[in-house]
Amino acid sequence: MAKPRDTEAKVRMDALYEELQHHARLYYEQDAPVISDAEYDELMRELLTLEEKFPEWVREDSPTRRVGGEVLEKFDKVTHSSPMLSLDNVFDYPELAAFISRVGGEDQAWTCEMKIDGLAVSLLYEDGVFTRGATRGDGRVGEDVTANLCTLRSLPLKLQGDVPGRLEVRGEVLMTLRRFEALNREREEAGENLFANPRNAAAGALRQLDSAVTASRGLDIFVYYLVNPAERGITRQSECLDWLEGHGFPVQPAWELCSSLGGVRDFIESWSTRRFELDYVTDGVVVKVDDLTLWDRLGATSHAPRWAVAYKFPPEEAETRVLSIEVSVGRTGALTPVANLEPVELGGTTVQRAGLHNEDEIRRKDVRVGDLVRIRKAGEIIPEVVSVNLKARAMMSPQPLPFEMPRSCPACGSPVVRLPDEVALRCPNRASCPAQLKEGLRYFAARGGMDIRGIGDKLAGQLVETGKVTSLADLYDLTCEELKELDRMGTKSAQNLIDSIEKSKKRPFSALLTALGVRYVGARVAELLAEHFGNLECLQEASEEEIAEVEGVGPVIASSVEAFFRDPSNRTLLCRLKEKGLNFECERRAVGGTLVGKTLVFTGELSSMTREEAKSRVQERGGRVSGSVSSKTSFVIAGEGGGSKLKRAQELGISVLNFEEFLGLLEGSPPES
Ligand code: IVH
């Protein structure tokens, strides 16, 4: 029989399921969240802890399945129940008309659906519960990515209504443009390589062995295909899309049932421009015969069905001239070349600049000032130079010269360096390069960081150029009078800025950590570090090994973090920021709070409790667990066979508790000294 405490937990778990589901719906379906992401995560963590303790009550559609965390050695292989085919492409209306008349002409109706540029997956449901998901692979055999797919919040873990038996659907995993831009921004800020387009980003995220990484990338899915529709009494594709939607599957909304070639053409015409309003990349329109009985009769070739065709939009490329190549210096000192172009229309916008990425890319493509170049919108956002029109160059006189990256920083003149294993040239003058300081300032003030409204490109530039800010900490010394000396800065805006700077002192520790711009430390890693170490002192004193112990933090991040906090100039900056009253403490929602501000170190084997369990008990009460003893340690908990840590504790005069005393400490009774 369940004990009263257990029943209480069950009630709480049920309440958490409801609450999380409610908030997920507000967030995803209505775009109207009422709690912050952090609050949502907090509820999720509570549920996870309870589920660990009471696995018998974990529901199959638990939202915790979205969190990820399962780490695989490799993916299992899955043989598809029927091959996952590709589609034949057509590129113009005569080809489309030929398909239409081949398949049934004007007597048929057609669904026109946007062709999503993502990754095809197959999803299996048993009695309405998601049980397995696989990639397309070679069409016959794919990879089992169930754990990763579970983290997609738009994928239903449990279907609405009654869907008995085995159900297989197919669809496309994608990354929205909004997510893609945010992800690349984070990566740029963390000094990591950027994804060329949302499709590559989605592919990378879906094939992660650690599903927590997939979860953090925020993928989405649209479903468009039901295997064996006749089993459910469905006879038309249009009916099928409605049926899928009715049972809770996300169906791409831009689709229509058309009754003639003219109708299909109208759809294509209309969406060839409207598609740029969508938050996901589409590269064509899939035209399918609506009558599913025809699907069986028409069958498929070895690679594509005969009942559908993909009308591909022309690639978004254009030719234009390179007017100049500009090299800018980023926050981390990386030199980035950008081509200034003769303005040209591309995919609904006027393009004037295109990314050239780095020195190697310029060499490889041999882009020169004056060249005619083909540009393309990769993922429809960042145009890039694809190739140079060499025939046009041959006719030029004089011939343009090869472009050389500058050997000294365009902002401060320091000789640039290229570190081993890096493609970027860097300005090494971290302490006083104005470009790095300006970008660092913008980054520090950005929304995910200190959220100081008003510090954009222009103001950051002015603050640095006028010498009012020579270190991030100087921001907190600015006065209204000083600000009023700047261009277009009235009393009101100056005061607003001062208020916003003042307010930033209350930003959470994790936001401050993000704002510091430590390489590889974006918002997510900052949160993990803040949670784990609790405050600046502990993080600052942590060894590389201790940092790497944090779940979700690997050795590369750990080494970068450790190096940052070891650097004397960063230490000076942190001291100054601390003096100004910035928040260097992580707020923890503790159960009892009896261990707030305390750091415990475990040594030896504990009786009747695993290390993990002990650790979470300490964290629940607001305390922190460290791997090594230092003067900051509050207690050392000694189990069987503790060794060097015990000795070190004795040397430093730190209280050593046995297991019983530790239990007492958890309950709130202070150890006898
Ligand atoms: S139907 C039997 N509908 O495009 C094939 N495919 O280039 C059924 N795709 O492999 C495919 N959007 O991954 C279909 N609305 C849509 C689609 C779509 C994207 C993908 C799918 C397919 C690829 C072919």
PDB file of N, CA, C and O and ligand atoms in Angstrom, residues 83-89 112-121 136 170-173 199 222-225 237 241 252 283-288 295 300 303-305 307-308 310 312, ligand 1:
ATOM      1  N   PRO A  83       9.489   1.867 -47.540  1.00  0.00           N
ATOM      2  CA  PRO A  83      10.585   2.803 -47.787  1.00  0.00           C
ATOM      3  C   PRO A  83      10.154   4.256 -47.621  1.00  0.00           C
ATOM      4  O   PRO A  83       9.017   4.600 -47.948  1.00  0.00           O
ATOM      5  N   MET A  84      11.049   5.076 -47.093  1.00  0.00           N
ATOM      6  CA  MET A  84      10.771   6.512 -47.030  1.00  0.00           C
ATOM      7  C   MET A  84      11.328   7.115 -48.311  1.00  0.00           C
ATOM      8  O   MET A  84      12.537   7.233 -48.472  1.00  0.00           O
ATOM      9  N   LEU A  85      10.416   7.459 -49.194  1.00  0.00           N
ATOM     10  CA  LEU A  85      10.827   7.876 -50.529  1.00  0.00           C
ATOM     11  C   LEU A  85      11.120   9.366 -50.600  1.00  0.00           C
ATOM     12  O   LEU A  85      10.790  10.135 -49.707  1.00  0.00           O
ATOM     13  N   SER A  86      11.717   9.719 -51.714  1.00  0.00           N
ATOM     14  CA  SER A  86      11.968  11.119 -52.007  1.00  0.00           C
ATOM     15  C   SER A  86      10.846  11.600 -52.941  1.00  0.00           C
ATOM     16  O   SER A  86       9.864  10.879 -53.128  1.00  0.00           O
ATOM     17  N   LEU A  87      10.981  12.744 -53.533  1.00  0.00           N
ATOM     18  CA  LEU A  87       9.966  13.224 -54.484  1.00  0.00           C
ATOM     19  C   LEU A  87      10.644  13.591 -55.800  1.00  0.00           C
ATOM     20  O   LEU A  87      11.791  14.043 -55.801  1.00  0.00           O
ATOM     21  N   ASP A  88       9.922  13.417 -56.892  1.00  0.00           N
ATOM     22  CA  ASP A  88      10.437  13.923 -58.161  1.00  0.00           C
ATOM     23  C   ASP A  88      10.206  15.423 -58.191  1.00  0.00           C
ATOM     24  O   ASP A  88       9.187  15.909 -57.684  1.00  0.00           O
ATOM     25  N   ASN A  89      11.146  16.126 -58.800  1.00  0.00           N
ATOM     26  CA  ASN A  89      11.025  17.582 -58.863  1.00  0.00           C
ATOM     27  C   ASN A  89      10.565  18.044 -60.235  1.00  0.00           C
ATOM     28  O   ASN A  89      10.890  17.424 -61.245  1.00  0.00           O
ATOM     29  N   CYS A 112      -2.083  21.071 -52.371  1.00  0.00           N
ATOM     30  CA  CYS A 112      -0.818  21.797 -52.520  1.00  0.00           C
ATOM     31  C   CYS A 112      -0.320  22.089 -51.120  1.00  0.00           C
ATOM     32  O   CYS A 112      -1.029  22.730 -50.333  1.00  0.00           O
ATOM     33  N   GLU A 113       0.855  21.590 -50.795  1.00  0.00           N
ATOM     34  CA  GLU A 113       1.425  21.807 -49.461  1.00  0.00           C
ATOM     35  C   GLU A 113       2.803  22.416 -49.630  1.00  0.00           C
ATOM     36  O   GLU A 113       3.516  22.067 -50.567  1.00  0.00           O
ATOM     37  N   MET A 114       3.161  23.287 -48.718  1.00  0.00           N
ATOM     38  CA  MET A 114       4.507  23.852 -48.809  1.00  0.00           C
ATOM     39  C   MET A 114       5.512  22.727 -48.580  1.00  0.00           C
ATOM     40  O   MET A 114       5.297  21.850 -47.749  1.00  0.00           O
ATOM     41  N   LYS A 115       6.600  22.775 -49.315  1.00  0.00           N
ATOM     42  CA  LYS A 115       7.652  21.780 -49.119  1.00  0.00           C
ATOM     43  C   LYS A 115       8.641  22.341 -48.096  1.00  0.00           C
ATOM     44  O   LYS A 115       9.291  23.362 -48.339  1.00  0.00           O
ATOM     45  N   ILE A 116       8.671  21.686 -46.966  1.00  0.00           N
ATOM     46  CA  ILE A 116       9.492  22.184 -45.863  1.00  0.00           C
ATOM     47  C   ILE A 116      10.916  21.685 -46.036  1.00  0.00           C
ATOM     48  O   ILE A 116      11.144  20.509 -46.299  1.00  0.00           O
ATOM     49  N   ASP A 117      11.860  22.602 -45.866  1.00  0.00           N
ATOM     50  CA  ASP A 117      13.258  22.216 -46.040  1.00  0.00           C
ATOM     51  C   ASP A 117      13.817  21.769 -44.696  1.00  0.00           C
ATOM     52  O   ASP A 117      14.458  22.523 -43.976  1.00  0.00           O
ATOM     53  N   GLY A 118      13.508  20.525 -44.357  1.00  0.00           N
ATOM     54  CA  GLY A 118      13.966  20.001 -43.062  1.00  0.00           C
ATOM     55  C   GLY A 118      14.481  18.596 -43.238  1.00  0.00           C
ATOM     56  O   GLY A 118      15.095  18.278 -44.257  1.00  0.00           O
ATOM     57  N   LEU A 119      14.201  17.750 -42.240  1.00  0.00           N
ATOM     58  CA  LEU A 119      14.674  16.365 -42.295  1.00  0.00           C
ATOM     59  C   LEU A 119      13.496  15.442 -42.090  1.00  0.00           C
ATOM     60  O   LEU A 119      12.734  15.596 -41.124  1.00  0.00           O
ATOM     61  N   ALA A 120      13.363  14.469 -42.995  1.00  0.00           N
ATOM     62  CA  ALA A 120      12.213  13.572 -42.903  1.00  0.00           C
ATOM     63  C   ALA A 120      12.404  12.586 -41.750  1.00  0.00           C
ATOM     64  O   ALA A 120      13.498  12.071 -41.529  1.00  0.00           O
ATOM     65  N   VAL A 121      11.328  12.378 -40.989  1.00  0.00           N
ATOM     66  CA  VAL A 121      11.360  11.373 -39.915  1.00  0.00           C
ATOM     67  C   VAL A 121      10.078  10.554 -39.957  1.00  0.00           C
ATOM     68  O   VAL A 121       9.063  10.980 -40.500  1.00  0.00           O
ATOM     69  N   ARG A 136      15.214   9.317 -41.755  1.00  0.00           N
ATOM     70  CA  ARG A 136      14.990   8.662 -43.036  1.00  0.00           C
ATOM     71  C   ARG A 136      16.141   7.711 -43.376  1.00  0.00           C
ATOM     72  O   ARG A 136      15.940   6.641 -43.919  1.00  0.00           O
ATOM     73  N   ARG A 170       4.603  10.302 -40.983  1.00  0.00           N
ATOM     74  CA  ARG A 170       5.894  10.836 -41.394  1.00  0.00           C
ATOM     75  C   ARG A 170       5.815  12.349 -41.519  1.00  0.00           C
ATOM     76  O   ARG A 170       4.749  12.890 -41.824  1.00  0.00           O
ATOM     77  N   GLY A 171       6.910  12.975 -41.283  1.00  0.00           N
ATOM     78  CA  GLY A 171       6.896  14.431 -41.334  1.00  0.00           C
ATOM     79  C   GLY A 171       8.300  14.974 -41.407  1.00  0.00           C
ATOM     80  O   GLY A 171       9.250  14.240 -41.672  1.00  0.00           O
ATOM     81  N   GLU A 172       8.390  16.242 -41.160  1.00  0.00           N
ATOM     82  CA  GLU A 172       9.654  16.941 -41.369  1.00  0.00           C
ATOM     83  C   GLU A 172      10.051  17.678 -40.099  1.00  0.00           C
ATOM     84  O   GLU A 172       9.281  18.467 -39.558  1.00  0.00           O
ATOM     85  N   VAL A 173      11.267  17.397 -39.624  1.00  0.00           N
ATOM     86  CA  VAL A 173      11.797  18.119 -38.472  1.00  0.00           C
ATOM     87  C   VAL A 173      12.493  19.373 -38.988  1.00  0.00           C
ATOM     88  O   VAL A 173      13.184  19.330 -39.997  1.00  0.00           O
ATOM     89  N   ARG A 199      18.416  24.199 -41.908  1.00  0.00           N
ATOM     90  CA  ARG A 199      18.375  22.763 -42.162  1.00  0.00           C
ATOM     91  C   ARG A 199      19.602  22.076 -41.546  1.00  0.00           C
ATOM     92  O   ARG A 199      19.481  21.056 -40.873  1.00  0.00           O
ATOM     93  N   PHE A 222       6.607  19.197 -38.484  1.00  0.00           N
ATOM     94  CA  PHE A 222       5.313  19.190 -39.158  1.00  0.00           C
ATOM     95  C   PHE A 222       5.097  17.788 -39.712  1.00  0.00           C
ATOM     96  O   PHE A 222       6.036  17.174 -40.221  1.00  0.00           O
ATOM     97  N   VAL A 223       3.864  17.318 -39.624  1.00  0.00           N
ATOM     98  CA  VAL A 223       3.560  15.975 -40.101  1.00  0.00           C
ATOM     99  C   VAL A 223       2.688  16.091 -41.344  1.00  0.00           C
ATOM    100  O   VAL A 223       1.799  16.943 -41.400  1.00  0.00           O
ATOM    101  N   TYR A 224       2.959  15.264 -42.360  1.00  0.00           N
ATOM    102  CA  TYR A 224       2.189  15.381 -43.609  1.00  0.00           C
ATOM    103  C   TYR A 224       1.766  14.053 -44.227  1.00  0.00           C
ATOM    104  O   TYR A 224       1.202  14.033 -45.313  1.00  0.00           O
ATOM    105  N   TYR A 225       2.079  12.957 -43.573  1.00  0.00           N
ATOM    106  CA  TYR A 225       1.873  11.673 -44.242  1.00  0.00           C
ATOM    107  C   TYR A 225       1.474  10.611 -43.228  1.00  0.00           C
ATOM    108  O   TYR A 225       2.096  10.503 -42.171  1.00  0.00           O
ATOM    109  N   GLN A 237      -6.142  12.865 -49.151  1.00  0.00           N
ATOM    110  CA  GLN A 237      -5.014  13.499 -48.467  1.00  0.00           C
ATOM    111  C   GLN A 237      -5.504  14.708 -47.668  1.00  0.00           C
ATOM    112  O   GLN A 237      -5.050  14.944 -46.551  1.00  0.00           O
ATOM    113  N   LEU A 241      -4.866  15.249 -43.695  1.00  0.00           N
ATOM    114  CA  LEU A 241      -4.233  16.378 -42.998  1.00  0.00           C
ATOM    115  C   LEU A 241      -5.131  16.866 -41.860  1.00  0.00           C
ATOM    116  O   LEU A 241      -4.659  17.164 -40.763  1.00  0.00           O
ATOM    117  N   GLN A 252       1.521  21.678 -41.121  1.00  0.00           N
ATOM    118  CA  GLN A 252       1.934  22.936 -41.715  1.00  0.00           C
ATOM    119  C   GLN A 252       0.689  23.613 -42.285  1.00  0.00           C
ATOM    120  O   GLN A 252      -0.008  23.026 -43.119  1.00  0.00           O
ATOM    121  N   ASP A 283      11.139  25.225 -49.724  1.00  0.00           N
ATOM    122  CA  ASP A 283      11.867  25.339 -50.986  1.00  0.00           C
ATOM    123  C   ASP A 283      11.022  24.916 -52.178  1.00  0.00           C
ATOM    124  O   ASP A 283      11.536  24.697 -53.263  1.00  0.00           O
ATOM    125  N   GLY A 284       9.724  24.785 -51.970  1.00  0.00           N
ATOM    126  CA  GLY A 284       8.859  24.443 -53.088  1.00  0.00           C
ATOM    127  C   GLY A 284       7.450  24.152 -52.605  1.00  0.00           C
ATOM    128  O   GLY A 284       7.107  24.399 -51.455  1.00  0.00           O
ATOM    129  N   VAL A 285       6.645  23.625 -53.538  1.00  0.00           N
ATOM    130  CA  VAL A 285       5.280  23.214 -53.195  1.00  0.00           C
ATOM    131  C   VAL A 285       5.146  21.740 -53.587  1.00  0.00           C
ATOM    132  O   VAL A 285       5.530  21.362 -54.700  1.00  0.00           O
ATOM    133  N   VAL A 286       4.629  20.926 -52.651  1.00  0.00           N
ATOM    134  CA  VAL A 286       4.405  19.521 -52.989  1.00  0.00           C
ATOM    135  C   VAL A 286       2.962  19.388 -53.468  1.00  0.00           C
ATOM    136  O   VAL A 286       2.029  19.756 -52.753  1.00  0.00           O
ATOM    137  N   VAL A 287       2.801  18.903 -54.690  1.00  0.00           N
ATOM    138  CA  VAL A 287       1.463  18.731 -55.252  1.00  0.00           C
ATOM    139  C   VAL A 287       1.143  17.239 -55.213  1.00  0.00           C
ATOM    140  O   VAL A 287       1.891  16.428 -55.762  1.00  0.00           O
ATOM    141  N   LYS A 288       0.059  16.887 -54.515  1.00  0.00           N
ATOM    142  CA  LYS A 288      -0.295  15.472 -54.363  1.00  0.00           C
ATOM    143  C   LYS A 288      -1.720  15.257 -54.854  1.00  0.00           C
ATOM    144  O   LYS A 288      -2.581  16.102 -54.611  1.00  0.00           O
ATOM    145  N   TRP A 295      -3.297   6.579 -55.064  1.00  0.00           N
ATOM    146  CA  TRP A 295      -1.905   6.420 -54.606  1.00  0.00           C
ATOM    147  C   TRP A 295      -1.479   4.957 -54.767  1.00  0.00           C
ATOM    148  O   TRP A 295      -0.406   4.666 -55.270  1.00  0.00           O
ATOM    149  N   ALA A 300       4.902   3.622 -56.978  1.00  0.00           N
ATOM    150  CA  ALA A 300       6.102   4.452 -56.893  1.00  0.00           C
ATOM    151  C   ALA A 300       7.218   3.861 -57.737  1.00  0.00           C
ATOM    152  O   ALA A 300       7.213   2.675 -58.044  1.00  0.00           O
ATOM    153  N   HIS A 303      12.569   5.425 -56.240  1.00  0.00           N
ATOM    154  CA  HIS A 303      12.927   6.508 -55.321  1.00  0.00           C
ATOM    155  C   HIS A 303      11.812   7.506 -55.028  1.00  0.00           C
ATOM    156  O   HIS A 303      11.907   8.281 -54.088  1.00  0.00           O
ATOM    157  N   ALA A 304      10.732   7.505 -55.811  1.00  0.00           N
ATOM    158  CA  ALA A 304       9.700   8.523 -55.574  1.00  0.00           C
ATOM    159  C   ALA A 304       8.309   8.011 -55.932  1.00  0.00           C
ATOM    160  O   ALA A 304       8.159   7.191 -56.846  1.00  0.00           O
ATOM    161  N   PRO A 305       7.282   8.497 -55.230  1.00  0.00           N
ATOM    162  CA  PRO A 305       5.923   8.094 -55.572  1.00  0.00           C
ATOM    163  C   PRO A 305       5.491   8.726 -56.904  1.00  0.00           C
ATOM    164  O   PRO A 305       6.016   9.774 -57.285  1.00  0.00           O
ATOM    165  N   TRP A 307       2.361   9.671 -57.375  1.00  0.00           N
ATOM    166  CA  TRP A 307       1.165  10.467 -57.097  1.00  0.00           C
ATOM    167  C   TRP A 307       1.467  11.879 -56.582  1.00  0.00           C
ATOM    168  O   TRP A 307       0.566  12.616 -56.200  1.00  0.00           O
ATOM    169  N   ALA A 308       2.748  12.199 -56.530  1.00  0.00           N
ATOM    170  CA  ALA A 308       3.103  13.538 -56.041  1.00  0.00           C
ATOM    171  C   ALA A 308       4.308  14.060 -56.798  1.00  0.00           C
ATOM    172  O   ALA A 308       5.068  13.293 -57.394  1.00  0.00           O
ATOM    173  N   ALA A 310       7.266  17.570 -56.566  1.00  0.00           N
ATOM    174  CA  ALA A 310       7.665  18.799 -55.865  1.00  0.00           C
ATOM    175  C   ALA A 310       7.955  19.872 -56.896  1.00  0.00           C
ATOM    176  O   ALA A 310       8.826  19.692 -57.753  1.00  0.00           O
ATOM    177  N   LYS A 312       9.736  22.972 -57.483  1.00  0.00           N
ATOM    178  CA  LYS A 312      10.811  23.655 -56.742  1.00  0.00           C
ATOM    179  C   LYS A 312      10.860  25.139 -57.088  1.00  0.00           C
ATOM    180  O   LYS A 312      10.837  25.501 -58.275  1.00  0.00           O
TER     181      LYS A 312
HETATM  182  S1  IVH B   1       5.322  14.010 -49.055  1.00  0.00           S
HETATM  183  C1  IVH B   1       6.635   9.493 -50.199  1.00  0.00           C
HETATM  184  N1  IVH B   1       5.024  16.455 -48.243  1.00  0.00           N
HETATM  185  O1  IVH B   1      10.684  16.573 -49.217  1.00  0.00           O
HETATM  186  C2  IVH B   1       7.202  10.842 -49.989  1.00  0.00           C
HETATM  187  N2  IVH B   1       7.237  15.609 -48.410  1.00  0.00           N
HETATM  188  O2  IVH B   1      12.451  16.221 -51.492  1.00  0.00           O
HETATM  189  C3  IVH B   1       6.260  11.644 -49.197  1.00  0.00           C
HETATM  190  N3  IVH B   1       8.965  17.173 -47.710  1.00  0.00           N
HETATM  191  O3  IVH B   1      11.448  13.209 -48.629  1.00  0.00           O
HETATM  192  C4  IVH B   1       6.712  13.008 -49.120  1.00  0.00           C
HETATM  193  N4  IVH B   1       7.622  18.821 -47.186  1.00  0.00           N
HETATM  194  O4  IVH B   1      11.187  14.781 -46.607  1.00  0.00           O
HETATM  195  C5  IVH B   1       5.898  15.489 -48.536  1.00  0.00           C
HETATM  196  N5  IVH B   1       4.598  18.608 -47.498  1.00  0.00           N
HETATM  197  C6  IVH B   1       5.454  17.626 -47.778  1.00  0.00           C
HETATM  198  C7  IVH B   1       6.855  17.803 -47.621  1.00  0.00           C
HETATM  199  C8  IVH B   1       7.705  16.752 -47.957  1.00  0.00           C
HETATM  200  C9  IVH B   1       8.868  18.422 -47.235  1.00  0.00           C
HETATM  201  C10 IVH B   1      10.247  16.468 -47.891  1.00  0.00           C
HETATM  202  C11 IVH B   1      10.210  14.989 -47.599  1.00  0.00           C
HETATM  203  C12 IVH B   1      10.671  14.335 -48.862  1.00  0.00           C
HETATM  204  C13 IVH B   1      11.458  15.434 -49.502  1.00  0.00           C
HETATM  205  C14 IVH B   1      11.631  15.217 -50.976  1.00  0.00           C
END
